[in-house]
Each structure stands twice: as structure tokens, then as C-alpha cells.
Amino acid sequence: MPAFSASSPGKIILFGEHAVVYGEPALAVPVQTLQARVIVQAVISGTSGEIWIEAPEIDLYAFLDDLSGDHPLRAAVAAVAGEENLDRIPACRVQITSTIPPSSGLGSSAAVSAAVIRAFSAFLGKRLSDREISDLTFEVEKIYHGTPSGIDNSVVVFQKPVYFQKGSPLQFLAIGSPFEILIADSGIAGDTGKAVAAVRDKWLADQEDCGRIFTGIGRLTRKAKDLITSGNPLGLGPLMVQNQAYLRELGVSSPELDRLADRALQAGALGAKLSGGGLGGHLIALPGENVEGVRQALLDGGAKSVLLTTVQG
Ligand code: PMV
């Protein structure tokens, strides 16, 4: 029995989270060592419409029909089915596994949705382009985050470094010279929906001040793009420090993330900032020469784990 499988990587946002929701650009890159993987296989003895879902990491074993109407997995399958009635879909088993920690700013929800959409469309014999898969993933992301900017689905579907700005064509980022980033788990679950809502409240209360912050973040992101494409990634350090200061002003950092950033910088990192929605989740650091020293400092500062990734084209 043929199996249809697909996978999508995790991601980090190097610059621009939150401001991207308000029209500023952001930079994000895939993290290939973290993957969501989906396998869809027909169940010959089953009845049409019986779609069995297995997602051991979240302890989910259920028929799709038994999930609530607004469950993201149900939405992902329905998005692929389109006009087709779910009852007419051949019986199948959908296995979902992921090494991307959820609620951590690493794009877990977008990667799972994208892999489900890709594998399920192959199972149904539908050929979807990356653009279509990205657009469908964006629709499912709305269930998770309300008002996603669209950066997560773009980077995990196209699996390339992106320079993303709402309303503009997606730009892939040429990496002039590869560089390493440490990704530290703060041990505190992030909450992107809550963080985005808190920033919205802050913006509604003081649009001028938030506008200053968003514009400042946008300026850093544009400078970062130039440094990355021209092969000068070590110059990103001070920009990361300034980006983190703006994120702290927005109220989306946390004591744990601030402590990790301080420890990384004390150990010689060139820059450090939270990545993703914040309020927990992951910190990223540009380690410069002292990769092992910065990794150890992050662990000593309370990081639950530290991953090294190389940003490359
Ligand atoms: O927490 P994540 O990995 O989903 O990233 C959220 C990034 C935000 O800019 C805060 C929201 C968005 O949709 O762009």
C-alpha cells in the first residue's frame, strides 16, 4: 500500500517578529534539524470518510470526525479537500510526528499544518504548488494565532531563508556567507496568540510609541538583510541586541529570556534576542568565535537545551 509522506522544517525569526504584523519586514530561516513529518496511508478495509489521526507527541489518537470543528488538523485536511465532501475521502491513517517543540517560537504549528497539507494532497492525487500549500497553511495558522503575518507558513513551506513583508512578494534571501546561530530553550512555554494580543492592546493604547518601536525594528531588519546578503553576518550582533531591547519594550520578553541574553553576551556572544512570539520559548544567539563557551553559558543560565544551526542558502 503506497504511503504519502511529507515533512516541513522548524524555523527561527532572525529579525522583525511582531513588527511584521504591522507591515514591517522580517527575516526568517528554516532549521532543518527540526522536522514535522506526516505519513498518509489508505486503509483498505475502512469506510470512506474514516480518517484516523495518530499524533503520539500530543497523545492524540482519534478519528478526524471526532475532533472539534475548529481543530487545526481538521482544518488542514478540510483545506486540502476543498469542495470535496470529507465523507467521500478514502479511509486512511494519518501519522504525525515532530521534533519541533510546540509553543516555542520555532514554527511547530505551521510545519505540522504544511506537512499535513502536502502529504494529504499527494494522497488525494492533487498537485498543489508550494504557493498553494503556503496559502492553505496560512489559513490554518489563523486558528492558532488569530492574525498571523504569514511569515511562518512562508519559511516552512518554501524551506529557504526569507525576507518577508506583508503585502509584498516574498523574497528569498541569498546568504553571502553561512553563519552559526545557537538556539536556546528557555524552558518556559511561549504563547504567540497571547503575545500578539498583548502587543495589539499596547498599540491601541499608544500608537505613536508602538509605531516608533515597529519602525525601529523595521530599520534593523533592513540593515540585517544587507549584512546577510553581502556576507557580513558578524555585524548582526549589535542589531540583535537592539531588536531584543525593542521586544522588551513591547513587553514580549520574559525574565528567563532576558537572563539567557545577558549570559550569552557576557560569554562573548555578538548578539542575542528572543525568536518568535516570545513570553517564553526560544532565545537565539550569534556566538561569534566562542561557540562552546556561549553554549555552556546558556545552559548555566537555565536553558533546557541548546541547538546549533547553520544559516545557509
Ligand atoms: O511564535 P511563532 O514562531 O509563531 O512566531 C510568531 C511571530 C509573530 O511575528 C509574533 C507573529 C506573526 O504572525 O508574524
Coordinates of C-alpha atoms and ligand atoms in Angstrom, one line a residue:
M1 CA 0.0 0.0 0.0
P2 CA 1.7 3.3 -1.0
A3 CA 2.3 5.8 1.7
F4 CA 2.4 9.5 1.0
S5 CA 4.8 11.4 3.2
A6 CA 5.9 15.0 3.6
S7 CA 8.0 16.9 6.1
S8 CA 8.5 20.5 6.9
P9 CA 11.3 22.1 9.0
G10 CA 11.2 24.3 12.0
K11 CA 12.2 28.0 11.7
I12 CA 13.7 30.9 13.6
I13 CA 12.9 34.5 13.1
L14 CA 16.2 36.4 13.0
F15 CA 14.7 39.9 13.0
G16 CA 11.3 41.6 12.9
E17 CA 8.8 39.5 14.8
H18 CA 5.7 41.4 16.0
A19 CA 6.6 44.5 13.9
V20 CA 5.9 42.2 10.8
V21 CA 2.3 42.0 11.9
Y22 CA 2.2 45.8 11.4
G23 CA 3.7 45.9 8.0
E24 CA 7.4 46.0 8.7
P25 CA 9.7 43.3 7.1
A26 CA 11.1 40.3 9.0
L27 CA 13.8 37.8 8.3
A28 CA 13.3 34.1 9.0
V29 CA 15.3 30.9 8.2
P30 CA 14.4 27.2 8.3
V31 CA 16.0 24.9 10.9
Q32 CA 16.4 21.6 9.0
T33 CA 17.5 19.6 12.1
L34 CA 13.9 20.1 13.4
Q35 CA 11.2 18.5 11.3
A36 CA 7.5 17.7 11.4
R37 CA 6.7 14.6 9.4
V38 CA 3.4 13.2 8.1
I39 CA 2.6 9.9 6.5
V40 CA -0.9 9.2 5.0
Q41 CA -1.8 5.7 4.1
A42 CA -5.0 4.2 2.7
V43 CA -6.9 1.7 5.0
I44 CA -8.3 -0.8 2.5
S45 CA -10.8 -2.3 5.0
G46 CA -12.1 1.1 6.2
T47 CA -15.2 3.0 5.2
S48 CA -14.9 6.2 3.1
G49 CA -14.6 9.3 5.3
E50 CA -12.8 7.4 8.2
I51 CA -9.7 9.4 8.7
W52 CA -7.7 8.1 11.6
I53 CA -5.2 10.6 13.1
E54 CA -2.2 9.5 15.2
A55 CA 0.0 12.2 16.8
P56 CA 1.9 10.5 19.7
E57 CA 3.7 13.6 20.8
I58 CA 0.4 15.3 21.8
D59 CA -1.2 12.0 22.7
L60 CA -3.8 12.3 20.0
Y61 CA -5.4 9.1 18.6
A62 CA -8.8 9.9 17.1
F63 CA -11.0 9.9 14.0
L64 CA -10.9 13.3 12.3
D65 CA -14.7 13.4 12.7
D66 CA -14.4 13.3 16.4
L67 CA -12.2 16.4 16.6
S68 CA -13.8 19.7 17.3
G69 CA -14.9 21.7 14.2
D70 CA -12.2 24.3 14.7
H71 CA -9.4 21.8 15.4
P72 CA -6.4 22.9 13.2
L73 CA -5.8 19.3 12.0
R74 CA -9.3 19.1 10.8
A75 CA -9.0 22.5 9.2
A76 CA -5.8 21.4 7.4
V77 CA -7.5 18.3 5.9
A78 CA -10.6 20.2 5.0
A79 CA -8.4 22.9 3.4
V80 CA -7.0 20.2 1.0
A81 CA -10.3 18.5 0.4
G82 CA -11.8 21.9 -0.7
E83 CA -15.2 21.4 -2.2
E84 CA -14.9 17.6 -1.9
N85 CA -17.1 16.1 0.9
L86 CA -14.9 14.7 3.6
D87 CA -17.2 11.6 3.7
R88 CA -16.1 10.6 0.2
I89 CA -12.4 10.6 1.0
P90 CA -10.9 7.1 1.0
A91 CA -10.4 5.7 4.5
C92 CA -6.8 6.4 5.7
R93 CA -4.4 6.7 8.5
V94 CA -2.5 10.0 9.1
Q95 CA 0.6 9.6 11.3
I96 CA 2.1 12.9 12.6
T97 CA 5.4 13.1 14.3
S98 CA 7.5 16.2 15.0
T99 CA 10.8 17.0 16.6
I100 CA 9.9 20.7 16.7
P101 CA 9.0 21.7 20.3
P102 CA 5.5 23.2 20.3
S103 CA 4.8 26.6 21.8
S104 CA 8.3 27.6 21.5
G105 CA 8.6 30.1 18.6
L106 CA 10.1 27.5 16.3
G107 CA 7.1 27.3 13.9
S108 CA 5.8 23.9 15.1
S109 CA 2.1 24.6 14.2
A110 CA 2.9 25.9 10.7
A111 CA 5.3 23.0 10.0
V112 CA 2.7 20.4 11.1
S113 CA -0.1 22.0 9.1
A114 CA 2.2 22.3 6.0
A115 CA 3.3 18.7 6.2
V116 CA -0.3 17.5 6.6
I117 CA -1.5 19.6 3.7
R118 CA 1.4 18.4 1.5
A119 CA 1.0 14.7 2.3
F120 CA -2.8 14.7 2.2
S121 CA -2.9 16.5 -1.2
A122 CA -0.5 13.8 -2.5
F123 CA -2.8 11.1 -1.1
L124 CA -5.8 12.6 -2.9
G125 CA -3.8 12.9 -6.1
K126 CA -4.0 16.7 -6.1
R127 CA -0.9 18.6 -7.2
L128 CA -0.5 21.7 -5.2
S129 CA 2.3 24.2 -5.7
D130 CA 4.3 25.5 -2.8
R131 CA 2.5 28.8 -3.1
E132 CA -0.9 27.0 -2.7
I133 CA 0.4 24.9 0.2
S134 CA 1.7 28.1 1.9
D135 CA -1.6 29.9 1.4
L136 CA -3.6 27.0 2.8
T137 CA -1.2 26.7 5.8
F138 CA -1.7 30.4 6.4
E139 CA -5.5 29.8 6.7
V140 CA -4.9 27.1 9.3
E141 CA -2.4 29.4 11.2
K142 CA -5.3 31.8 11.7
I143 CA -6.9 29.2 14.0
Y144 CA -3.7 29.2 16.2
H145 CA -2.8 32.8 16.2
G146 CA -5.8 34.9 15.0
T147 CA -3.9 37.4 12.9
P148 CA -0.7 35.7 11.7
S149 CA 1.6 37.8 9.4
G150 CA 2.3 34.9 7.0
I151 CA 6.0 34.6 7.7
D152 CA 5.8 31.1 9.4
N153 CA 4.0 29.4 6.6
S154 CA 6.3 31.0 4.0
V155 CA 9.5 29.8 5.5
V156 CA 8.4 26.3 6.4
V157 CA 6.8 25.6 3.1
F158 CA 9.5 27.1 0.8
Q159 CA 12.2 25.9 3.2
K160 CA 14.5 28.8 2.3
P161 CA 15.7 31.9 4.2
V162 CA 13.1 34.6 3.5
Y163 CA 12.7 38.4 3.7
F164 CA 9.0 38.7 4.3
Q165 CA 6.8 41.8 4.3
K166 CA 3.0 41.6 4.3
G167 CA 1.5 42.7 1.0
S168 CA 4.8 42.4 -0.9
P169 CA 6.1 39.5 -3.0
L170 CA 8.0 37.0 -0.9
Q171 CA 11.8 37.5 -1.3
F172 CA 14.2 34.6 -0.8
L173 CA 17.4 35.7 0.9
A174 CA 20.8 35.0 -0.6
I175 CA 23.2 34.1 2.2
G176 CA 26.5 35.8 1.3
S177 CA 28.4 33.8 3.9
P178 CA 27.0 31.0 6.1
F179 CA 26.9 31.6 9.8
E180 CA 26.0 29.8 13.0
I181 CA 23.2 30.5 15.5
L182 CA 22.7 28.9 18.9
I183 CA 19.0 28.3 19.7
A184 CA 18.3 28.0 23.5
D185 CA 15.1 26.7 25.0
S186 CA 14.1 29.0 27.9
G187 CA 12.1 26.1 29.4
I188 CA 9.0 28.3 29.6
A189 CA 6.3 27.7 27.0
G190 CA 5.8 30.7 24.7
D191 CA 2.3 31.9 23.8
T192 CA 2.2 33.6 20.4
G193 CA -1.5 34.3 20.5
K194 CA -1.3 36.0 23.9
A195 CA 1.8 37.9 22.9
V196 CA 0.3 39.1 19.6
A197 CA -2.9 40.2 21.5
A198 CA -0.8 42.0 24.2
V199 CA 1.1 43.9 21.5
R200 CA -2.2 44.8 19.9
D201 CA -3.6 46.2 23.2
K202 CA -0.4 48.2 23.7
W203 CA -0.6 49.5 20.1
L204 CA -4.2 50.5 20.6
A205 CA -3.3 52.3 23.8
D206 CA -0.3 54.2 22.3
Q207 CA 0.0 54.0 18.6
E208 CA 2.7 56.7 18.4
D209 CA 5.1 54.9 20.8
C210 CA 4.4 51.4 19.3
G211 CA 4.9 52.9 15.8
R212 CA 8.3 54.2 16.9
I213 CA 9.2 50.7 18.1
F214 CA 7.9 49.0 14.9
T215 CA 9.7 51.4 12.7
G216 CA 12.9 50.9 14.7
I217 CA 12.6 47.1 14.3
G218 CA 12.0 47.5 10.6
R219 CA 15.1 49.6 10.2
L220 CA 17.2 46.9 12.0
T221 CA 15.7 44.2 9.8
R222 CA 16.6 46.1 6.6
K223 CA 20.2 46.6 7.8
A224 CA 20.4 42.9 8.7
K225 CA 19.3 41.9 5.3
D226 CA 22.1 43.9 3.7
L227 CA 24.7 42.4 6.1
I228 CA 23.5 38.8 5.4
T229 CA 23.4 39.2 1.7
S230 CA 26.7 40.9 1.5
G231 CA 28.4 38.2 3.5
N232 CA 29.0 40.2 6.8
P233 CA 26.9 38.2 9.3
L234 CA 29.1 39.1 12.3
G235 CA 27.8 42.6 12.0
L236 CA 24.3 41.3 13.0
G237 CA 25.3 41.1 16.7
P238 CA 24.5 44.7 17.7
L239 CA 21.4 44.7 15.6
M240 CA 20.1 41.6 17.5
V241 CA 20.8 43.4 20.8
Q242 CA 18.8 46.4 19.7
N243 CA 16.0 44.2 18.4
Q244 CA 15.8 42.5 21.8
A245 CA 15.6 45.9 23.5
Y246 CA 12.6 46.8 21.4
L247 CA 11.0 43.5 22.1
R248 CA 11.5 44.0 25.8
E249 CA 9.9 47.4 25.4
L250 CA 6.9 45.8 23.7
G251 CA 6.6 43.5 26.7
V252 CA 7.1 40.2 25.0
S253 CA 10.3 39.1 26.6
S254 CA 10.5 37.3 29.9
P255 CA 12.9 37.2 32.9
E256 CA 14.2 33.9 31.6
L257 CA 14.8 35.1 28.1
D258 CA 16.5 38.3 29.4
R259 CA 18.7 36.3 31.7
L260 CA 19.7 34.0 28.8
A261 CA 20.5 37.0 26.6
D262 CA 22.7 38.5 29.3
R263 CA 24.6 35.3 29.9
A264 CA 25.2 34.8 26.2
L265 CA 26.6 38.3 25.8
Q266 CA 28.8 38.0 28.9
A267 CA 30.2 34.8 27.4
G268 CA 31.2 36.7 24.3
A269 CA 28.2 36.3 22.0
L270 CA 28.0 39.1 19.5
G271 CA 24.2 39.3 19.8
A272 CA 21.1 37.6 21.3
K273 CA 17.4 38.0 21.1
L274 CA 14.2 36.1 21.6
S275 CA 12.8 34.5 18.4
G276 CA 9.1 34.1 17.6
G277 CA 6.1 35.3 19.7
G278 CA 8.0 35.4 23.0
L279 CA 6.7 35.4 26.6
G280 CA 8.9 32.2 26.7
G281 CA 10.0 29.9 24.0
H282 CA 13.5 30.2 22.5
L283 CA 16.4 32.7 22.5
I284 CA 18.8 32.9 19.6
A285 CA 22.4 34.0 20.0
L286 CA 25.1 34.8 17.4
P287 CA 28.1 33.1 19.1
G288 CA 30.9 34.5 17.1
E289 CA 34.2 32.7 17.9
N290 CA 33.2 31.2 21.2
V291 CA 30.5 28.7 20.3
E292 CA 31.2 26.3 23.1
G293 CA 31.6 29.0 25.7
V294 CA 28.3 30.6 24.7
R295 CA 26.5 27.3 24.6
Q296 CA 27.8 26.5 28.1
A297 CA 26.8 29.9 29.4
L298 CA 23.3 29.4 28.1
L299 CA 23.0 26.1 29.8
D300 CA 24.4 27.6 33.0
G301 CA 21.8 30.4 32.7
G302 CA 19.0 27.9 32.8
A303 CA 18.5 26.9 29.1
K304 CA 16.8 23.4 29.0
S305 CA 18.7 22.6 25.7
V306 CA 20.8 24.4 23.2
L307 CA 20.9 23.6 19.5
L308 CA 23.4 24.8 16.9
T309 CA 22.2 25.6 13.4
T310 CA 24.0 26.9 10.4
V311 CA 22.2 29.6 8.3
Q312 CA 22.9 28.9 4.7
G313 CA 21.3 29.4 1.3
Ligands
PMV1 O1 5.8 32.2 17.7 P1 5.9 32.0 16.3 O2 7.1 31.1 15.9 O3 4.6 31.5 15.7 O4 6.2 33.4 15.6 C1 5.3 34.5 15.7 C2 5.8 35.7 15.0 C3 5.0 36.9 15.2 O5 5.6 38.0 14.4 C4 4.9 37.4 16.7 C5 3.5 36.7 14.7 C6 3.4 36.6 13.2 O6 2.4 36.0 12.8 O7 4.3 37.0 12.5

